[in-house]
Amino acid sequence: MTESREDIVLEVHDLFTNFYTFEGTVRALDGVELFLRRGDTMGLVGETGCGKSVTARSILRLVEPPGKIESGKIIYNEIDKQTGEVKPIDILSLSEEELLDLRGEKIAIVFQDPATYPNPVFRIGDQIAEVVLLHQDLRYDVIDMKIEKLEKSLQGESDPDKQVHIKEKIEYYRELRKDPPEPDKKDAKAAAFRRAVNMLNLVRMPSPESIAMQYPHELSGGMRQRALIAMALACDPGVLICDEATTALDVTVQAQVLKLLNHLKKEIGTSIIIITHDMGVVAETCNWVTVMYAGTTVESCATKNLFTRPLHPYTDGLLTAVPKLHENKERLPQILGSVPNLITPPSGCRFHPRCAYATEQCKSVKPKLTELEPEHWVACHNPLN
Amino acid sequence: MSEDNLVQIRELKKYFPLTGGVFRKVIGRVHAVDDVDLDIVRGETLGVVGESGCGKTTLGRTILRLLNPTSGQIIFDGKDITHLGGSELREVRRQMQIVFQDPMASLNPRITIKNSVGEPLVVNGIAKGPRMRDMVLELLQKVGLTEAHLNRFPHEFSGGQRQRICIARALALNPKFIVMDEPTSSTDVSVQAQTLNLMKDLQDEFGLTYMFISHDLSVVKHMSDRIAVMYLGKIVELTPHDIFKEAMHPYTFALVSAVPIPDPRFAGKAAILSGEVPSPINPPTGCRFHPRCPFAQDRCSKDIPELRDMGNGHLVACHYAGTLDFGRSAQQEYADSFDVPANA
Ligand SMILES: Nc1ncnc2c1ncn2[C@@H]1O[C@H](COP(=O)(O)OP(=O)(O)OP(=O)(O)O)[C@@H](O)[C@H]1O
Ligand SMILES: Nc1ncnc2c1ncn2[C@@H]1O[C@H](COP(=O)(O)OP(=O)(O)O)[C@@H](O)[C@H]1O
Ligand code: SF4
Ligand code: SF4
Ligand SMILES: [Mg+2]
Ligand SMILES: [Mg+2]
């Protein structure tokens, strides 16, 4: 995976993460490889327990004890807004303080369960505003807000003397905007709330002003999920990770949220990782896919290649085991068995006990992820053809 | 009354009281199932679909008399069971079982698989001791488990295996009818394929009748002979046809049009049904779908549409059924793209 860092916003190399549990060491990530191109929407797929969420948490350094990131490299390639230069950030060597900047501002995540987030006791608008307050420079917002207010009062003013006075004030703030001072707390709060309303508007909430005043339990699952996306996007992150963010929703509401993500990507240019086990969701929204199995990356390519020409036996199994809306089959093709326990993972290729193509080599030698065809990476000794 | 129907329900209603205030007065009622007529034919799989909260689970549980109906009639195997109680109810319950979405929640964690699966046999005085063990083993083998599993506990199994255990237990009393309530929603696609295949095999072997509830329309299509579509407590369409190709109710069409298509050539083509299911406490008047329906006319907010037979047992509850032009959904285009030979 060699490519210029201007094109790639996030890269993960040879990532190992373990959990030291009472039963033994869970080898959850075993050399994960992935990259996300700028502007792409990538699907991260695989069955339960394959390590999708642990990968996402590792990227944000949110793995908590007994879990531990053992080794590997995670690079976020930031583009300096002024100079346009690429600044690689080595996530695994960031300090706790630097991590606070990374989370939210550079990489944001939306989790699966909308019932547990956001915080139930705070109003939606206040919660988003708090995130904004913590991460964003609001000096310009505060001044813009003042100018807006003055302009409004100018419209309603008929007294010419007062008009002149207001105009002078506006001029003053315009001048101040060139190098704005730190705003006081009250102004900053108001500006943050204004941004929150804008974010709710961005995620197409009906009447965002009133939604901002509501509590999470007053919203439906779909609206709560949209509020979460609004919160995640409030700090204009370079990467948005959605971990099964639509899994609990009805197909109708899921379709609404997915369409929203597609629109947002175009509007604000965030790169997106969608973690899902639904191949339909991938086909619908992602232009790139990375398939994981038992803590390893097994295949990575453009979505259309994955669907027309999967090269890894596991990917093929995933695609064929699902009932298709166009088929009338009596029986479904099965992948035998289930995802292995990762305390004692299979040797060699971790898929070998379930693989119809396994050979002796597969039992002892771990296959490397290689670019078998242009732009198509596979980790398998006997790829399909 | 037809001999062919294992289950017949008429004007079935299930309302849940909504209480509030200090004296817990009834302040409203949830219209979970509202005036449903339905026949389930012996040996068939009747699929039930609809958005969350539309009353699928409540319908299934009320038919099994796990919930008491508010009004209406339930006939099971020729017998009116609407008001049965005590030993008579226990007797018919043996013939109807339910399998839930979350197998962990329906198995007692401190009881071995042998005793879990054998419990209905013991409780109903059918078998105990070694005879019970032999019967349980036979059941386990039917669902693909072995003797080695007999004395293990639920936590020692994977989700898919636990679902098999639940199915084995449901089969213990040799039932005629099983309600499957989202049996594979919490399993992976590989396990789902195994479970669905198993359920079809068992149906053939034991001549079972299924009511199969699921969110996943492709799965329901795969499993079902007929599909009932529910919206806010009512059946709006009941069809023996392919719902992806021949939907006649605007809600059904909207539902199938939202299904993500597993083919990147159709990316972004799924259609959006705007809004969400309204509260079942004060459901909309007339046709309950009218606030979201793109075809709604004045009449739709006033008159309740009846389920009408549009031919071949295809029932639709819409005033304008058969006259509406939905256009073609991307899902239809997708399905049709397989009818053309690849080199044509
Ligand atoms: N015990 C209860 N008390 C009060 N209301 C209930 C009760 N059980 C269900 N309801 C309500 O009845 C309606 C139908 O619920 P039901 O569980 O049957 O829906 P469902 O179609 O199975 O939904 P899902 O797809 O989410 O499982 C919902 O509005 C629900 O909140
Ligand atoms: N807190 C934890 N303690 C122990 N094991 C864990 C923990 N979190 C995840 N794992 C293990 O790591 C593996 C990958 O899990 P996860 O990333 O959650 O899978 P996915 O998101 O793909 O379903 C699994 O074997 C899981 O059991
Ligand atoms: S490496 Fe071997 S066992 Fe693994 S997927 Fe390829 S053929 Fe199957
Ligand atoms: S009856 Fe009217 S509102 Fe209801 S589905 Fe038909 S056209 Fe739409
Ligand atoms: Mg996960
Ligand atoms: Mg339900």
CSV table of N, CA and C and ligand atoms in Angstrom, one decimal, chain A residues 19 21 26 28 47-54 342, ligand 2:
chain,number,residue,atom,x,y,z
A,19,PHE,N,-6.4,-8.5,24.5
A,19,PHE,CA,-7.1,-8.3,25.8
A,19,PHE,C,-6.7,-9.4,26.8
A,21,THR,N,-7.6,-11.2,29.5
A,21,THR,CA,-8.7,-11.6,30.3
A,21,THR,C,-8.4,-12.8,31.3
A,26,VAL,N,-6.8,-12.7,24.7
A,26,VAL,CA,-7.6,-12.6,23.5
A,26,VAL,C,-6.8,-11.9,22.5
A,28,ALA,N,-7.1,-10.2,19.7
A,28,ALA,CA,-8.2,-9.6,18.9
A,28,ALA,C,-7.7,-9.1,17.6
A,47,GLU,N,-17.9,-10.7,10.2
A,47,GLU,CA,-18.9,-11.1,11.2
A,47,GLU,C,-18.5,-10.6,12.6
A,48,THR,N,-19.5,-10.8,13.5
A,48,THR,CA,-19.3,-10.4,14.9
A,48,THR,C,-18.0,-11.0,15.4
A,49,GLY,N,-17.2,-10.2,16.1
A,49,GLY,CA,-16.0,-10.7,16.8
A,49,GLY,C,-14.8,-10.7,15.9
A,50,CYS,N,-14.9,-10.2,14.6
A,50,CYS,CA,-13.8,-10.2,13.7
A,50,CYS,C,-12.8,-9.0,14.0
A,51,GLY,N,-13.2,-8.1,14.9
A,51,GLY,CA,-12.2,-7.1,15.3
A,51,GLY,C,-12.5,-5.7,14.7
A,52,LYS,N,-13.7,-5.5,14.1
A,52,LYS,CA,-14.0,-4.2,13.5
A,52,LYS,C,-14.0,-3.1,14.6
A,53,SER,N,-14.7,-3.4,15.7
A,53,SER,CA,-14.8,-2.3,16.7
A,53,SER,C,-13.5,-2.1,17.4
A,54,VAL,N,-12.8,-3.2,17.6
A,54,VAL,CA,-11.5,-3.0,18.3
A,54,VAL,C,-10.5,-2.2,17.4
A,342,LEU,N,-10.7,-16.3,20.0
A,342,LEU,CA,-9.4,-15.7,19.7
A,342,LEU,C,-8.4,-15.8,20.8
C,2,LIG,N1,-13.2,-5.6,26.5
C,2,LIG,C1,-12.9,-6.8,25.9
C,2,LIG,N2,-12.4,-7.8,26.7
C,2,LIG,C2,-12.1,-9.0,26.1
C,2,LIG,N3,-12.2,-9.3,24.8
C,2,LIG,C3,-12.6,-8.3,24.0
C,2,LIG,C4,-13.0,-7.0,24.5
C,2,LIG,N4,-13.5,-6.2,23.5
C,2,LIG,C5,-13.4,-7.0,22.4
C,2,LIG,N5,-12.9,-8.2,22.7
C,2,LIG,C6,-12.6,-9.4,21.7
C,2,LIG,O1,-12.0,-8.9,20.6
C,2,LIG,C7,-12.4,-9.5,19.4
C,2,LIG,C8,-12.9,-8.5,18.4
C,2,LIG,O2,-14.1,-7.9,18.9
C,2,LIG,P1,-14.8,-6.7,18.2
C,2,LIG,O3,-13.9,-5.7,17.6
C,2,LIG,O4,-15.8,-6.1,19.2
C,2,LIG,O5,-15.6,-7.4,17.0
C,2,LIG,P2,-16.6,-6.8,15.9
C,2,LIG,O6,-16.7,-5.3,16.2
C,2,LIG,O7,-15.9,-7.1,14.6
C,2,LIG,O8,-17.8,-7.5,16.1
C,2,LIG,C9,-13.5,-10.5,19.9
C,2,LIG,O9,-12.9,-11.8,20.0
C,2,LIG,C10,-13.9,-10.0,21.2
C,2,LIG,O10,-14.4,-11.0,22.0
